[in-house]
Short mmCIF file of C-alpha atoms in Angstrom, two decimals:
data_model
loop_
_atom_site.label_atom_id
_atom_site.label_comp_id
_atom_site.label_asym_id
_atom_site.label_seq_id
_atom_site.Cartn_x
_atom_site.Cartn_y
_atom_site.Cartn_z
CA MET A 1 -21.40 15.82 3.76
CA SER A 2 -18.43 15.52 1.44
CA ILE A 3 -15.16 13.89 0.57
CA LEU A 4 -11.87 15.49 -0.59
CA VAL A 5 -13.12 19.10 -0.94
CA ASP A 6 -15.31 21.29 1.29
CA LYS A 7 -15.46 24.79 2.77
CA THR A 8 -11.97 24.36 4.26
CA THR A 9 -10.42 23.86 0.82
CA ARG A 10 -7.82 26.51 -0.08
CA LEU A 11 -7.52 26.25 -3.83
CA LEU A 12 -4.58 27.10 -6.10
CA VAL A 13 -5.22 27.43 -9.85
CA GLN A 14 -2.29 26.46 -12.10
CA GLY A 15 -2.69 28.13 -15.49
CA ILE A 16 -4.98 30.81 -14.06
CA THR A 17 -4.16 33.41 -16.75
CA GLY A 18 -5.08 31.12 -19.66
CA ARG A 19 -8.50 31.23 -21.31
CA GLU A 20 -9.77 28.07 -19.60
CA GLY A 21 -8.06 28.84 -16.33
CA GLU A 22 -9.51 32.34 -16.03
CA PHE A 23 -13.02 31.29 -17.14
CA HIS A 24 -13.27 28.44 -14.66
CA THR A 25 -11.64 30.47 -11.89
CA ARG A 26 -14.51 32.94 -12.17
CA GLN A 27 -17.04 30.08 -12.27
CA MET A 28 -15.56 28.48 -9.14
CA LEU A 29 -15.46 31.80 -7.30
CA GLU A 30 -19.11 32.39 -8.20
CA TYR A 31 -19.93 28.98 -6.72
CA GLY A 32 -18.21 29.97 -3.48
CA THR A 33 -14.96 28.02 -3.73
CA ASN A 34 -12.17 29.48 -1.63
CA ILE A 35 -9.49 30.25 -4.25
CA VAL A 36 -6.39 31.70 -2.61
CA ALA A 37 -3.81 31.89 -5.41
CA GLY A 38 -2.95 31.26 -9.05
CA VAL A 39 0.24 30.34 -10.88
CA THR A 40 1.48 31.14 -14.36
CA PRO A 41 5.26 31.25 -15.00
CA GLY A 42 6.31 34.75 -16.00
CA ARG A 43 3.03 36.38 -14.85
CA GLY A 44 3.84 36.70 -11.15
CA GLY A 45 2.58 39.94 -9.60
CA GLU A 46 -0.59 40.08 -11.70
CA SER A 47 -4.07 39.18 -10.50
CA VAL A 48 -7.09 37.42 -12.01
CA ALA A 49 -10.55 38.16 -10.57
CA GLY A 50 -8.79 39.52 -7.49
CA ILE A 51 -6.70 36.35 -7.05
CA PRO A 52 -2.92 36.96 -6.79
CA VAL A 53 -0.77 35.26 -9.44
CA PHE A 54 2.65 33.78 -8.69
CA ASP A 55 5.47 32.52 -10.94
CA THR A 56 5.84 29.17 -9.16
CA VAL A 57 3.76 26.87 -6.97
CA LYS A 58 6.43 27.08 -4.28
CA GLU A 59 5.98 30.86 -4.06
CA ALA A 60 2.19 30.49 -3.93
CA VAL A 61 2.41 27.89 -1.16
CA ARG A 62 4.71 30.11 0.87
CA ALA A 63 2.41 33.13 0.56
CA CYS A 64 -1.10 31.64 0.59
CA SER A 65 -0.93 28.07 2.00
CA PRO A 66 -3.18 26.29 -0.52
CA ASN A 67 -4.09 22.66 0.27
CA THR A 68 -5.53 21.77 -3.16
CA SER A 69 -4.43 22.59 -6.69
CA ILE A 70 -6.32 22.45 -9.96
CA ILE A 71 -4.48 22.37 -13.28
CA TYR A 72 -5.69 24.06 -16.49
CA VAL A 73 -2.57 23.92 -18.62
CA PRO A 74 -1.89 22.33 -22.04
CA ALA A 75 -1.09 18.61 -22.06
CA ILE A 76 2.56 19.21 -22.90
CA ALA A 77 3.07 21.12 -19.66
CA ALA A 78 0.61 19.24 -17.43
CA PRO A 79 2.97 16.46 -16.19
CA ASP A 80 5.47 19.08 -14.96
CA ALA A 81 2.62 21.07 -13.40
CA ILE A 82 1.44 18.01 -11.44
CA ILE A 83 4.95 17.24 -10.25
CA GLU A 84 5.55 20.88 -9.28
CA ALA A 85 2.38 20.93 -7.14
CA VAL A 86 3.16 17.64 -5.43
CA ALA A 87 6.81 18.62 -4.85
CA ALA A 88 5.60 21.84 -3.20
CA GLY A 89 3.66 19.77 -0.67
CA ILE A 90 0.08 20.12 -1.92
CA PRO A 91 -1.81 16.99 -0.80
CA LEU A 92 -4.60 17.05 -3.42
CA VAL A 93 -4.05 17.85 -7.11
CA VAL A 94 -6.86 17.84 -9.69
CA CYS A 95 -5.79 17.78 -13.36
CA ILE A 96 -8.35 18.78 -15.98
CA SER A 97 -5.89 18.67 -18.92
CA GLU A 98 -6.53 16.04 -21.58
CA GLY A 99 -4.19 14.47 -24.12
CA ILE A 100 -1.28 13.72 -21.78
CA PRO A 101 0.77 10.82 -23.24
CA THR A 102 0.31 7.58 -21.32
CA LEU A 103 4.06 7.02 -20.86
CA ASP A 104 4.37 10.47 -19.26
CA MET A 105 1.46 9.70 -16.93
CA ILE A 106 3.03 6.43 -15.80
CA GLN A 107 6.01 8.36 -14.43
CA VAL A 108 3.77 11.02 -12.86
CA TYR A 109 1.49 8.39 -11.32
CA HIS A 110 4.32 6.62 -9.54
CA TYR A 111 5.87 9.90 -8.38
CA VAL A 112 2.58 11.10 -6.85
CA ARG A 113 2.06 7.75 -5.11
CA ARG A 114 5.62 7.71 -3.78
CA VAL A 115 5.34 11.21 -2.31
CA GLY A 116 1.94 10.49 -0.77
CA SER A 117 -0.25 13.09 -2.44
CA ARG A 118 -3.52 12.35 -4.23
CA LEU A 119 -4.10 13.09 -7.91
CA VAL A 120 -7.60 13.25 -9.44
CA GLY A 121 -7.53 12.92 -13.24
CA PRO A 122 -6.11 13.81 -15.69
CA ASN A 123 -8.74 14.32 -18.40
CA CYS A 124 -11.47 14.67 -15.78
CA PRO A 125 -14.15 17.24 -14.87
CA GLY A 126 -12.94 17.56 -11.28
CA LEU A 127 -15.22 17.29 -8.29
CA THR A 128 -18.01 19.16 -6.53
CA SER A 129 -19.22 18.95 -2.95
CA PRO A 130 -22.59 20.72 -3.31
CA GLY A 131 -22.94 23.83 -1.20
CA GLU A 132 -19.29 23.68 -0.14
CA ALA A 133 -16.81 23.74 -3.03
CA LYS A 134 -16.58 23.23 -6.79
CA VAL A 135 -13.10 22.29 -8.04
CA GLY A 136 -13.20 21.73 -11.78
CA ILE A 137 -15.47 22.34 -14.71
CA MET A 138 -18.77 20.78 -13.62
CA PRO A 139 -21.77 23.11 -13.96
CA GLY A 140 -22.46 24.28 -10.43
CA HIS A 141 -26.20 24.82 -10.75
CA ILE A 142 -27.05 21.15 -11.39
CA HIS A 143 -25.97 20.07 -7.90
CA CYS A 144 -27.71 20.13 -4.55
CA PRO A 145 -26.56 18.80 -1.15
CA GLY A 146 -27.69 15.34 -0.11
CA PRO A 147 -26.75 11.71 0.62
CA VAL A 148 -25.76 10.37 -2.83
CA GLY A 149 -22.06 9.94 -3.62
CA VAL A 150 -21.34 9.96 -7.36
CA VAL A 151 -18.16 8.63 -9.00
CA SER A 152 -17.72 8.45 -12.76
CA ARG A 153 -15.22 7.91 -15.59
CA SER A 154 -17.29 10.12 -17.92
CA GLY A 155 -17.66 13.86 -17.47
CA THR A 156 -20.73 14.32 -19.62
CA LEU A 157 -22.56 11.37 -18.09
CA THR A 158 -21.75 12.76 -14.67
CA TYR A 159 -23.56 15.98 -15.50
CA GLU A 160 -26.55 14.12 -16.94
CA VAL A 161 -26.88 11.82 -13.95
CA VAL A 162 -26.36 14.57 -11.36
CA GLN A 163 -28.97 16.78 -13.01
CA GLY A 164 -31.39 13.84 -13.03
CA LEU A 165 -30.79 13.19 -9.34
CA THR A 166 -31.26 16.84 -8.44
CA ARG A 167 -34.52 17.09 -10.42
CA ARG A 168 -35.86 14.15 -8.41
CA GLY A 169 -34.78 15.77 -5.16
CA TYR A 170 -31.88 13.43 -4.44
CA GLY A 171 -28.93 15.60 -3.44
CA GLN A 172 -25.29 14.62 -3.54
CA SER A 173 -22.53 14.41 -0.92
CA THR A 174 -19.72 14.71 -3.48
CA CYS A 175 -19.64 14.18 -7.25
CA ILE A 176 -16.24 13.17 -8.60
CA GLY A 177 -15.08 12.49 -12.13
CA ILE A 178 -11.96 10.32 -12.06
CA GLY A 179 -11.21 10.64 -15.79
CA GLY A 180 -11.29 8.34 -18.78
CA ASP A 181 -7.58 7.92 -19.54
CA PRO A 182 -5.78 4.56 -19.15
CA ILE A 183 -3.68 5.98 -16.28
CA VAL A 184 -5.51 8.11 -13.70
CA GLY A 185 -4.43 9.11 -10.22
CA THR A 186 -7.57 8.11 -8.35
CA SER A 187 -9.51 4.93 -9.11
CA PHE A 188 -13.05 3.74 -8.46
CA ILE A 189 -11.70 1.76 -5.50
CA ASP A 190 -10.08 4.84 -3.95
CA VAL A 191 -13.36 6.78 -4.13
CA LEU A 192 -15.52 3.86 -2.98
CA GLU A 193 -13.32 3.59 0.11
CA LEU A 194 -13.79 7.31 0.86
CA PHE A 195 -17.57 7.16 0.37
CA GLU A 196 -17.78 4.07 2.59
CA LYS A 197 -16.10 6.03 5.41
CA ASP A 198 -18.23 9.18 4.88
CA SER A 199 -21.08 8.99 7.38
CA ASP A 200 -23.28 11.33 5.34
CA THR A 201 -23.08 9.30 2.12
CA ARG A 202 -25.97 6.80 2.24
CA ILE A 203 -25.82 5.46 -1.32
CA ILE A 204 -23.18 5.42 -4.07
CA VAL A 205 -23.69 5.87 -7.81
CA LEU A 206 -20.90 4.39 -9.99
CA ILE A 207 -20.76 5.28 -13.70
CA GLY A 208 -18.39 3.20 -15.79
CA GLU A 209 -17.57 2.73 -19.43
CA ILE A 210 -15.88 0.24 -21.72
CA GLY A 211 -12.15 -0.48 -21.65
CA GLY A 212 -9.74 -1.53 -18.92
CA ALA A 213 -10.72 -3.49 -15.82
CA ASP A 214 -11.55 -0.73 -13.33
CA GLU A 215 -15.22 -1.70 -13.06
CA GLU A 216 -14.39 -5.37 -12.49
CA LEU A 217 -11.88 -4.40 -9.78
CA ALA A 218 -14.49 -2.10 -8.25
CA ALA A 219 -16.97 -4.98 -8.18
CA GLU A 220 -14.49 -7.14 -6.28
CA PHE A 221 -13.87 -4.30 -3.81
CA ILE A 222 -17.60 -3.72 -3.33
CA SER A 223 -18.14 -7.38 -2.51
CA GLN A 224 -15.49 -7.26 0.21
CA ARG A 225 -15.41 -3.71 1.61
CA VAL A 226 -18.55 -1.70 0.79
CA SER A 227 -21.61 -2.00 3.01
CA LYS A 228 -23.60 0.83 1.42
CA PRO A 229 -25.97 0.25 -1.51
CA VAL A 230 -24.49 0.94 -4.95
CA VAL A 231 -26.34 1.85 -8.13
CA GLY A 232 -24.38 1.48 -11.36
CA PHE A 233 -24.40 2.21 -15.06
CA VAL A 234 -21.85 1.20 -17.71
CA ALA A 235 -21.83 3.08 -21.01
CA GLY A 236 -20.92 1.48 -24.33
CA LEU A 237 -23.10 -1.64 -24.44
CA SER A 238 -23.32 -1.41 -28.25
CA ALA A 239 -19.70 -0.35 -28.84
CA PRO A 240 -17.92 -2.46 -31.49
CA PRO A 241 -14.72 -4.27 -30.36
CA GLY A 242 -11.44 -2.57 -31.31
CA LYS A 243 -12.95 0.88 -31.82
CA ARG A 244 -12.00 3.87 -29.69
CA MET A 245 -15.04 5.66 -28.28
CA GLY A 246 -13.75 9.07 -27.24
CA HIS A 247 -11.84 8.52 -24.03
CA ALA A 248 -8.30 7.20 -24.38
CA GLY A 249 -9.14 4.31 -22.08
CA ALA A 250 -12.46 3.48 -23.73
CA ILE A 251 -11.38 0.72 -26.06
CA ILE A 252 -12.27 -2.94 -26.06
CA SER A 253 -9.13 -4.95 -26.76
CA GLY A 254 -8.73 -8.68 -27.12
CA GLY A 255 -12.40 -9.23 -26.41
CA THR A 256 -12.09 -7.94 -22.85
CA GLY A 257 -13.33 -4.76 -21.22
CA THR A 258 -16.80 -4.95 -22.70
CA ALA A 259 -19.80 -3.28 -21.13
CA ALA A 260 -21.54 -6.66 -20.82
CA GLU A 261 -18.65 -8.08 -18.78
CA LYS A 262 -18.57 -5.06 -16.48
CA ILE A 263 -22.33 -5.07 -15.98
CA ALA A 264 -22.27 -8.78 -15.14
CA ALA A 265 -19.42 -8.32 -12.64
CA LEU A 266 -21.16 -5.45 -10.83
CA ARG A 267 -24.57 -7.14 -10.87
CA ALA A 268 -23.03 -10.31 -9.41
CA VAL A 269 -21.99 -8.43 -6.26
CA GLY A 270 -25.38 -6.83 -5.71
CA VAL A 271 -25.01 -3.52 -7.56
CA ARG A 272 -28.35 -2.37 -8.98
CA MET A 273 -27.58 -1.72 -12.64
CA ALA A 274 -29.46 0.92 -14.61
CA ARG A 275 -30.24 0.33 -18.29
CA SER A 276 -29.82 4.05 -19.04
CA PRO A 277 -28.52 7.16 -17.23
CA ALA A 278 -32.14 8.28 -16.79
CA GLU A 279 -32.97 5.13 -14.82
CA ILE A 280 -30.31 5.81 -12.18
CA GLY A 281 -32.56 8.32 -10.41
CA ASP A 282 -35.38 5.77 -10.24
CA LEU A 283 -33.11 3.13 -8.70
CA VAL A 284 -31.64 5.62 -6.21
CA GLY A 285 -35.18 6.59 -5.19
CA GLU A 286 -36.15 2.94 -4.65
CA VAL A 287 -33.15 2.38 -2.39
CA LEU A 288 -33.58 5.56 -0.35
CA LYS A 289 -37.28 4.85 0.22
CA SER A 290 -36.76 1.19 1.16
#
């Protein structure tokens, strides 16, 4: 009942000895995630919460065979950390770091695609497959296993929606935050394709926001390739044009990328659009009971 991460995940933590890295390593271990190694240059030979620390990803791969990496390093070092993980052969890399310059991410994006790995983020909360693995910073206790796949550009809205679903008894297959930056490794379309193929995901929740054209592209993909019901919400309906709203990608420019345009595009292809995050649970319930 999951995509991308599950009980077979063997997780490597890059930046494990930092404040954020150590805190979230302990949180992920408490959730039950199988963390096999950590990396911090110059700290090889130490351990954090019983997890061995290596100087390089290559050394960690040779000793512990991780298949997923999560990155908790400052933005200035994050592009190199992503490239190091991909170059070492790790197929899935999740980058939590925020503030990476867009020009740097363009180079990283194309490198990851060329090598054939998958990047989630940056500037994202990671992903959780309830009852199997938590890779990121999402609060573990708000999730429960079930048939709802959740994909979102907003970390905070993800938590709010997931908690609302859980309170109503609607569990999740996987909850994934793809990040709010202009350049991210995994798009709505990538995740929609995975949820469509996942036999245990019965309904998909898509949470968008202003800026860019990802929601419009997702609408086009849904109309052509997604057979499962989709419930959506787009944040920023009252956002003024030209004003940044937190996320680097959340800006309306040239009169395009508005919430109204995105809502209209998704509604036109049959997506049931919620007027607030709280209404998503009601719409999911209507679909599951129909």
